[in-house]
mmCIF file of C-alpha atoms in Angstrom:
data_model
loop_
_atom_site.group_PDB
_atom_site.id
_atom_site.type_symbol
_atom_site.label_atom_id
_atom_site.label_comp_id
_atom_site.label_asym_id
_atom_site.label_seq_id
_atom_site.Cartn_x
_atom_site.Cartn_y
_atom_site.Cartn_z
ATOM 1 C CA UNK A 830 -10.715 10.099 19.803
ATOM 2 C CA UNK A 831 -13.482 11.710 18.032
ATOM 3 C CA UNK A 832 -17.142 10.280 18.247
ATOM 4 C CA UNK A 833 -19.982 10.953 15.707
ATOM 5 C CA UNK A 834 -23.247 9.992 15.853
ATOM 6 C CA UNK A 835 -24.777 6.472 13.776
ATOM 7 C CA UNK A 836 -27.440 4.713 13.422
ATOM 8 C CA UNK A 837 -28.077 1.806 11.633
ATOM 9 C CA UNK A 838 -31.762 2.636 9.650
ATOM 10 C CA UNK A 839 -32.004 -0.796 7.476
ATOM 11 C CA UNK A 840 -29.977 -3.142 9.354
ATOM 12 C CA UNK A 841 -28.485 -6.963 7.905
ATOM 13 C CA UNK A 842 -31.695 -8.456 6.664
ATOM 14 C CA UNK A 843 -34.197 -5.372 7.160
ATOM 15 C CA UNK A 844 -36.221 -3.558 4.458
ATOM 16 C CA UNK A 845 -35.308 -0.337 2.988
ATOM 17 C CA UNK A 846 -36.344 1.174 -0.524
ATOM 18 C CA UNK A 847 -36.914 -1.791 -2.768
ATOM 19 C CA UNK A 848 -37.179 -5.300 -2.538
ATOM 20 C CA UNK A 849 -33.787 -6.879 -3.440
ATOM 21 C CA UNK A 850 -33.586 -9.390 -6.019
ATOM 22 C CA UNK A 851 -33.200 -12.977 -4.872
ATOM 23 C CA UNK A 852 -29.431 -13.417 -6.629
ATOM 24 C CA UNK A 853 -27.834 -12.051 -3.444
ATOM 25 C CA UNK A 854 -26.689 -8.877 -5.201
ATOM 26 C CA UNK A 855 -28.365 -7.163 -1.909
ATOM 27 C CA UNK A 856 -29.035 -9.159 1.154
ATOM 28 C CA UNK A 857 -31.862 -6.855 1.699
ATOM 29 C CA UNK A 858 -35.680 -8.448 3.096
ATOM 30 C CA UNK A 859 -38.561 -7.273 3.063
ATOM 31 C CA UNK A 860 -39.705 -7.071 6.826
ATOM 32 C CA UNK A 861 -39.618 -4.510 10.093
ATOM 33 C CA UNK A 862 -37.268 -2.744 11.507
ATOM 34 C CA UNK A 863 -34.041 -3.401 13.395
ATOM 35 C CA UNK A 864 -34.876 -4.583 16.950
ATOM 36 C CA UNK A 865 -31.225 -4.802 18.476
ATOM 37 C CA UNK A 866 -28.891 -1.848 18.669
ATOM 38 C CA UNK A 867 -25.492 -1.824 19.458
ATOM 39 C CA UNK A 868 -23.448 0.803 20.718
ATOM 40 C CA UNK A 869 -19.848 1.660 19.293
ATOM 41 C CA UNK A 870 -17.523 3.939 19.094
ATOM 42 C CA UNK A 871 -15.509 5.743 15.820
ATOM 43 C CA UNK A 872 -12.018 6.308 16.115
ATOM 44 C CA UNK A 873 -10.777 8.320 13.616
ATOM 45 C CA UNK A 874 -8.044 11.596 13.042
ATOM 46 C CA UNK A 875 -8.173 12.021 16.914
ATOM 47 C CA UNK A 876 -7.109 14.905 18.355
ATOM 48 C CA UNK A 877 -5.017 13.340 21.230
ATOM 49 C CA UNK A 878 -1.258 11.789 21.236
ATOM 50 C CA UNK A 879 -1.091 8.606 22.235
ATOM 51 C CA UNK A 880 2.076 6.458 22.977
ATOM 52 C CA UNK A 881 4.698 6.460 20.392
ATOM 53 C CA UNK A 882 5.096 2.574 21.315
ATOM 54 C CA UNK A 883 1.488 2.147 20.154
ATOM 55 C CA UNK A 884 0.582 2.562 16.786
ATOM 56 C CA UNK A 885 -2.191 5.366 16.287
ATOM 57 C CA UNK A 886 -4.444 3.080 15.211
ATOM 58 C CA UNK A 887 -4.502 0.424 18.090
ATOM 59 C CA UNK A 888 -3.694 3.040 20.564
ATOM 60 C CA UNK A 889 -7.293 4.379 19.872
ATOM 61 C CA UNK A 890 -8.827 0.686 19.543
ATOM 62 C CA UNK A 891 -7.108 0.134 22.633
ATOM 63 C CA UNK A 892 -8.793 3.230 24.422
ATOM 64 C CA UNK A 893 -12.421 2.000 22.756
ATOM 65 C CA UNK A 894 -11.949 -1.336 23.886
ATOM 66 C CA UNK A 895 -11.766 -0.048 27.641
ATOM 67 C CA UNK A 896 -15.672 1.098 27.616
ATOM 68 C CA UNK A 897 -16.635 -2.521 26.566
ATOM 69 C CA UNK A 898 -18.061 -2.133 23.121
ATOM 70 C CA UNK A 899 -17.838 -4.909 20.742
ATOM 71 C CA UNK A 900 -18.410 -2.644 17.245
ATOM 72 C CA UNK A 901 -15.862 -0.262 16.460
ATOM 73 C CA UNK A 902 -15.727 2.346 13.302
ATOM 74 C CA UNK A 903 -12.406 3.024 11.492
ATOM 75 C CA UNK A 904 -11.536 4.878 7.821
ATOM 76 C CA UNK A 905 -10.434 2.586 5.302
ATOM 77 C CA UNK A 906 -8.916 4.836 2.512
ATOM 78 C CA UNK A 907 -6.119 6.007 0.775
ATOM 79 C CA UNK A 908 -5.977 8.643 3.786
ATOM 80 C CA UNK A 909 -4.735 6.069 6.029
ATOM 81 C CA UNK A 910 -1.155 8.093 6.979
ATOM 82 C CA UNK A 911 -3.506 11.473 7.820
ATOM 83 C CA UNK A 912 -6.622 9.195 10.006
ATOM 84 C CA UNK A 913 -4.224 7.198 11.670
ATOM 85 C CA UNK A 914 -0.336 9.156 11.704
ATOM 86 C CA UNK A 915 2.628 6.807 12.074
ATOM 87 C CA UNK A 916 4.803 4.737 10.360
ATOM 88 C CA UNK A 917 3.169 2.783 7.271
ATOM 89 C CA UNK A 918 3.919 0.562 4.769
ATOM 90 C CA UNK A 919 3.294 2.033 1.142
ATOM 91 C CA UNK A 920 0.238 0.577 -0.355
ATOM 92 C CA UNK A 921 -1.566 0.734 -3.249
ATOM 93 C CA UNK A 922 -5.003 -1.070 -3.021
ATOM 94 C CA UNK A 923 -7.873 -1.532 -0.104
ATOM 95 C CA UNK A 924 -6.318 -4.937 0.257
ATOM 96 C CA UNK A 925 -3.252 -4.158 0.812
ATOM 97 C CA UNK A 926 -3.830 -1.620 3.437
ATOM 98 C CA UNK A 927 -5.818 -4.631 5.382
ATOM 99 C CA UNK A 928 -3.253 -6.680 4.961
ATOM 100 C CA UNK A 929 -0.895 -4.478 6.750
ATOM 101 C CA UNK A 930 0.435 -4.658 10.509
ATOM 102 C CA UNK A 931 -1.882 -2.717 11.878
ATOM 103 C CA UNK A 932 -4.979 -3.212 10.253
ATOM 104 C CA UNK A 933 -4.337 -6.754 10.957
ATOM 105 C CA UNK A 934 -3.620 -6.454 14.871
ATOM 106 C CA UNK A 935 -7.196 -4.403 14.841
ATOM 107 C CA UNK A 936 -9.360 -6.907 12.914
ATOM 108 C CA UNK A 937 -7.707 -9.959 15.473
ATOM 109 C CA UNK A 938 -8.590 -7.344 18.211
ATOM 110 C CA UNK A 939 -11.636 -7.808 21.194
ATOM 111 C CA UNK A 940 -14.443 -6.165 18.667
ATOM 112 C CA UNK A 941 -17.429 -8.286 16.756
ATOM 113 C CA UNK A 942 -18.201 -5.867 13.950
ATOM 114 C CA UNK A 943 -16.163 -3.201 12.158
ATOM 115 C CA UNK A 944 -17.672 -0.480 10.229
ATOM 116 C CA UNK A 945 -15.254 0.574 7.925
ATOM 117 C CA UNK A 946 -15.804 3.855 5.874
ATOM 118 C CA UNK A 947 -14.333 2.854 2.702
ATOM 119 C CA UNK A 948 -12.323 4.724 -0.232
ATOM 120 C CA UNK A 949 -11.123 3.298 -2.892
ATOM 121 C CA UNK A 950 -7.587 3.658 -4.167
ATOM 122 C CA UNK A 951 -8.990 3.254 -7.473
ATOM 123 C CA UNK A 952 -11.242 6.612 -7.405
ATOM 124 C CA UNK A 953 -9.632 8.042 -4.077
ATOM 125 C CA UNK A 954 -11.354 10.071 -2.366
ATOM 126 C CA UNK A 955 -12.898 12.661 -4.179
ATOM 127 C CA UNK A 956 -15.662 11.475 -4.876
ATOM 128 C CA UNK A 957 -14.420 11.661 -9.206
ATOM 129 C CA UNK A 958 -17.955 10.152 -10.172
ATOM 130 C CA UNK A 959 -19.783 13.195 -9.628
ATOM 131 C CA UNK A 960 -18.636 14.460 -12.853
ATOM 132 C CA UNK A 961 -17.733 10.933 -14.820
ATOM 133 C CA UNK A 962 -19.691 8.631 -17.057
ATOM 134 C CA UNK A 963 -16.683 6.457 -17.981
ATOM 135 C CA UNK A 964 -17.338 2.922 -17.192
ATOM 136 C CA UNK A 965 -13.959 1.813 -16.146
ATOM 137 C CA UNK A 966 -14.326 4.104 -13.215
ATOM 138 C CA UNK A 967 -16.906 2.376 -11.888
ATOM 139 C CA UNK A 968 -15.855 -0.851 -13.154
ATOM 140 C CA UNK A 969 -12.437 -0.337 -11.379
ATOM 141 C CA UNK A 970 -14.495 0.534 -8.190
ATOM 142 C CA UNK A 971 -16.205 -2.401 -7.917
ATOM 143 C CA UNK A 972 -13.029 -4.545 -8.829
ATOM 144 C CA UNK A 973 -11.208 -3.069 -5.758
ATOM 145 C CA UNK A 974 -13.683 -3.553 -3.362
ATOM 146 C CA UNK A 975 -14.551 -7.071 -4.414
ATOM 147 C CA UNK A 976 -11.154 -7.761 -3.797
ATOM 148 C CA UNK A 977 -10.957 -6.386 -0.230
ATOM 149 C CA UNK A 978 -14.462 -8.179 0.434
ATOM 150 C CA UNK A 979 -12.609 -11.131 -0.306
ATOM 151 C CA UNK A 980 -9.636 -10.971 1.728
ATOM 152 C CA UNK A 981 -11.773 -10.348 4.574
ATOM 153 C CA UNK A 982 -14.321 -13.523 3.859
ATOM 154 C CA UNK A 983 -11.081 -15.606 3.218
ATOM 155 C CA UNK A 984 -9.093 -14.408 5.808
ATOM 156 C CA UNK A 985 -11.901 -14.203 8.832
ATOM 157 C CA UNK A 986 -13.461 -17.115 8.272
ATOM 158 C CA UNK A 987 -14.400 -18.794 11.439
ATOM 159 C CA UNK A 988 -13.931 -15.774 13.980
ATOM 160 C CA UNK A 989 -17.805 -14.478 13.753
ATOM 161 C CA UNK A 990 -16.821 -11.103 13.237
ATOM 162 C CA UNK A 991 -18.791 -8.465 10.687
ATOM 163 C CA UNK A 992 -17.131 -6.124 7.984
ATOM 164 C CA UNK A 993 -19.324 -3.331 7.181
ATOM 165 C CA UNK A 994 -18.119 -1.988 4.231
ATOM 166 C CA UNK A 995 -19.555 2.092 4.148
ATOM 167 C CA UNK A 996 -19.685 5.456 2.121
ATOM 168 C CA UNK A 997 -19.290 8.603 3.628
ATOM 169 C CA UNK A 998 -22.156 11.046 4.612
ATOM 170 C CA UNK A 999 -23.935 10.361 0.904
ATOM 171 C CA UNK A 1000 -25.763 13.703 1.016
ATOM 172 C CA UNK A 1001 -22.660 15.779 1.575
ATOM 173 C CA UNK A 1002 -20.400 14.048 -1.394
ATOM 174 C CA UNK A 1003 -23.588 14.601 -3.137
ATOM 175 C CA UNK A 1004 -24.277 17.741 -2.987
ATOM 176 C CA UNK A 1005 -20.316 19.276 -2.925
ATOM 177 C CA UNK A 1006 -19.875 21.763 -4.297
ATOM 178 C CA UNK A 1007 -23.759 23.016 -5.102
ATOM 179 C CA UNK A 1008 -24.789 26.159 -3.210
ATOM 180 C CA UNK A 1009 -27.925 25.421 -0.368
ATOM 181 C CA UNK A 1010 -30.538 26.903 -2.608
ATOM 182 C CA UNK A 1011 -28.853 24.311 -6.323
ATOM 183 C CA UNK A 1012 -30.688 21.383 -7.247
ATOM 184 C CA UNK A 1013 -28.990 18.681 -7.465
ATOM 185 C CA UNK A 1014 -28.288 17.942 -11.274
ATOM 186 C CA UNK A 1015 -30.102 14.662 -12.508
ATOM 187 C CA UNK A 1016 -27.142 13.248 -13.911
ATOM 188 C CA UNK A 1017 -25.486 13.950 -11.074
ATOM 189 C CA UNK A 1018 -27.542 11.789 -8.756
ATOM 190 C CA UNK A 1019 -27.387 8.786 -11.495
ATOM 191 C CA UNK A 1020 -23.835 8.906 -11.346
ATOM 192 C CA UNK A 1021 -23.893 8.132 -7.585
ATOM 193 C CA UNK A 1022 -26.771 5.128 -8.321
ATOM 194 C CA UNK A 1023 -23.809 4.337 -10.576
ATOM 195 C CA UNK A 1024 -21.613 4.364 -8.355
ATOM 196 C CA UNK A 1025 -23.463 2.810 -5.536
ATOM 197 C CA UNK A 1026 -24.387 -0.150 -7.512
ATOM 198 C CA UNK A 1027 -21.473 -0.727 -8.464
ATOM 199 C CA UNK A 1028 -19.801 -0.979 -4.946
ATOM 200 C CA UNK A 1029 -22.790 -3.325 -4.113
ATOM 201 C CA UNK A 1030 -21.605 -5.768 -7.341
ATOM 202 C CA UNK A 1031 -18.416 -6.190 -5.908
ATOM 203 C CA UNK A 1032 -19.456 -6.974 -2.453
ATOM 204 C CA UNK A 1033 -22.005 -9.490 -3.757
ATOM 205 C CA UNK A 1034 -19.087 -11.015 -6.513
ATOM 206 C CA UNK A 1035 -17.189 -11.545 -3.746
ATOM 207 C CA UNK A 1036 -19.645 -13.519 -1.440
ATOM 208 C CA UNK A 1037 -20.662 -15.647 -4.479
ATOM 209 C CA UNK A 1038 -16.876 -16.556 -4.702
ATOM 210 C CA UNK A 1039 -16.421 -16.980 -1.488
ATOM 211 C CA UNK A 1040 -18.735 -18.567 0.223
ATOM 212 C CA UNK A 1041 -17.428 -18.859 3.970
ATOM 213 C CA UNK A 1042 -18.957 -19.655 6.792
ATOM 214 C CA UNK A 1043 -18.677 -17.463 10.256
ATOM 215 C CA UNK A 1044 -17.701 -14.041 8.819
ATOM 216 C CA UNK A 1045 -19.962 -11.467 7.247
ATOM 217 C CA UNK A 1046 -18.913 -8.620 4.866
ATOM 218 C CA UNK A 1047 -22.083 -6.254 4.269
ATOM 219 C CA UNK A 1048 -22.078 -2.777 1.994
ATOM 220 C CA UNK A 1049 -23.631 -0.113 3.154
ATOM 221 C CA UNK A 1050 -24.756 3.362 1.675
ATOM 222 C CA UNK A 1051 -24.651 6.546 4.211
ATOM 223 C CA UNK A 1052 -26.881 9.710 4.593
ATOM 224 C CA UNK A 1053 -27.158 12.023 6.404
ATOM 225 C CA UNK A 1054 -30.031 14.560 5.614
ATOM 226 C CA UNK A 1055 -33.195 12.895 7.084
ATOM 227 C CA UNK A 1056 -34.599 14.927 9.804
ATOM 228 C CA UNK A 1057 -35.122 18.359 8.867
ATOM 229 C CA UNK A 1058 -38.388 19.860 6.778
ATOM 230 C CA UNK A 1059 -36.474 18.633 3.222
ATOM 231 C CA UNK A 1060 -34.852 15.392 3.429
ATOM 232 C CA UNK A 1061 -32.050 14.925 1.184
ATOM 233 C CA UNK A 1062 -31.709 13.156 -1.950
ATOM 234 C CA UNK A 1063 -29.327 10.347 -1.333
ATOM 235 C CA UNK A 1064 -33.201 9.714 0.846
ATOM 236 C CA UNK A 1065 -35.566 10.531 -1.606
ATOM 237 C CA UNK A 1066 -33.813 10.101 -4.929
ATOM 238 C CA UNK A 1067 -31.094 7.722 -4.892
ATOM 239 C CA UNK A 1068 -32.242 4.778 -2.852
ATOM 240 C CA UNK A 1069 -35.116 4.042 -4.270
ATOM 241 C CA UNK A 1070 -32.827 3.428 -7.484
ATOM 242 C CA UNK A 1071 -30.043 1.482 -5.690
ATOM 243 C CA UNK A 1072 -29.781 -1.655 -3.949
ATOM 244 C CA UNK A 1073 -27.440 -2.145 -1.185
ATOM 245 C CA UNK A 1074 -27.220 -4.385 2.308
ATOM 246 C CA UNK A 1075 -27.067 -1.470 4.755
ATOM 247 C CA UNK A 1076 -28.282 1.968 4.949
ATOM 248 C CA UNK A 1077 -26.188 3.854 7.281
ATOM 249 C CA UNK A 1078 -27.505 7.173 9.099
ATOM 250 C CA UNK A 1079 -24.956 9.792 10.266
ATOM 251 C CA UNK A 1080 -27.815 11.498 12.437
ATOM 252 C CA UNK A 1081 -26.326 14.930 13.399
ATOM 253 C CA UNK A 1082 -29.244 16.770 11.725
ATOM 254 C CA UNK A 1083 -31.127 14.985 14.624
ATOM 255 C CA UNK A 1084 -29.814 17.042 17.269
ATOM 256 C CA UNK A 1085 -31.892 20.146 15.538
ATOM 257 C CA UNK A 1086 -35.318 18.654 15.913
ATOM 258 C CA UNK A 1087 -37.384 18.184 18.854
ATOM 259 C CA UNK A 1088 -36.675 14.618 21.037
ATOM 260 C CA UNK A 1089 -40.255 13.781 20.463
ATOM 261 C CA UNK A 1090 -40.324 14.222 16.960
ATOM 262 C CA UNK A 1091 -40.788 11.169 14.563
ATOM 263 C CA UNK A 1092 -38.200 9.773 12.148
ATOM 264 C CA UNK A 1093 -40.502 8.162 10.006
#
């Protein structure tokens, strides 16, 4: 089971970037930060063969169940047969692939909140608006993950758990493909506002739709250049543009810095 490091910067109801409008697009507050962590573990493409009785992905649940933690991180994406080998289904949608066996057995498993890194089926996952204006694309994004948001509202209601619903490492699909001394092109970083937003729309459709009551879904945007002398732009450039519930940090350019040393 591989583990990666995570930490939740604006957590469900803290401040980041903007104030969010009061029409629930965002469920974003002005305020301080977090004061509760939780620890958690991320099971995903692990290295290590479990039983062929178990499926891959509750064999690994399983294992992070054993240490007691109540949040657990799984890959929600069109790569489900690499993350997670075994015998699936053939689906064609976010929804679908929650709907299956084994996505199923996980979210009725022992763990409060999921954080789910997210593809579409729609876009897959290579990251296609880094080079596209068209609207459907992004209209097609939000579509699909409306709809999962509101499988998971319908279907979890009344079992307290969370769905957090999250991009990959933001400054690395933003900057793929550019050299370390490129800019990032303006229209490059618009196209992931874009995008962003419109992952955020269907999140916040879906919760206007359906409006149940013990079950969250959140959205959540991940970076992961913060700590070093240059922070990165999905920091500096793209949140202040965007609105979203969540701000995830994939902190392993923490490890470089000294312990002592602010993250302001």
């Amino acid at each position: 089971m591989r583990t990666s490091a995570l930490l939740l910067l604006c957590a469900f109801g803290a401040a980041c970037g903007a104030e969010a409008p009061a029409d629930d697009s965002c469920r974003r507050v002005v305020g301080g930060a977090p004061t509760t962590f939780e620890l958690g573990v991320a099971h995903v493409a692990g290295d290590y063969h479990p039983s062929p009785a178990i499926p891959f992905l509750q064999a690994g649940a399983s294992d992070a169940a054993l240490l007691g933690v109540r949040t657990l991180k799984v890959y929600l994406t069109p790569e489900y047969r690499t993350k997670y080998p075994g015998s699936w289904p053939q689906v064609s949608s976010l929804t679908q692939l929650a709907q299956t066996p084994q996505f199923r057995a996980l979210f009725e498993g022992p763990f409060d909140t999921f954080v789910l890194t997210t593809y579409s089926f729609a876009l897959g996952v290579g990251d296609p608006w880094r080079g596209s204006d068209e609207a459907g694309l992004y209209a097609a994004e939000a579509e699909e993950l409306e709809a999962l948001a509101r499988h998971l509202l319908d279907t979890y209601a009344g079992t307290n758990k969370r769905f957090v619903l999250q991009t990959w490492e933001g400054d690395w699909a933003l900057r793929a493909g550019l050299s370390a001394t490129e800019a990032t092109p303006p229209a490059r970083i618009q196209r992931m506002v874009r995008w962003l937003d419109a992952r955020q729309r269907g999140v916040a459709r879906a919760r206007a739709a359906v409006p149940a009551e013990g079950v969250e879904v959140v959205n959540a945007v991940e970076l992961n250049l913060v700590a070093g002398p240059t922070p990165g732009d999905v920091l500096t450039q793209v949140l202040p543009q965007t609105c979203a519930d969540a701000v995830s940090y994939s902190a392993w350019d923490a490890l470089t810095v000294p312990a002592d040393a602010p993250l302001d």
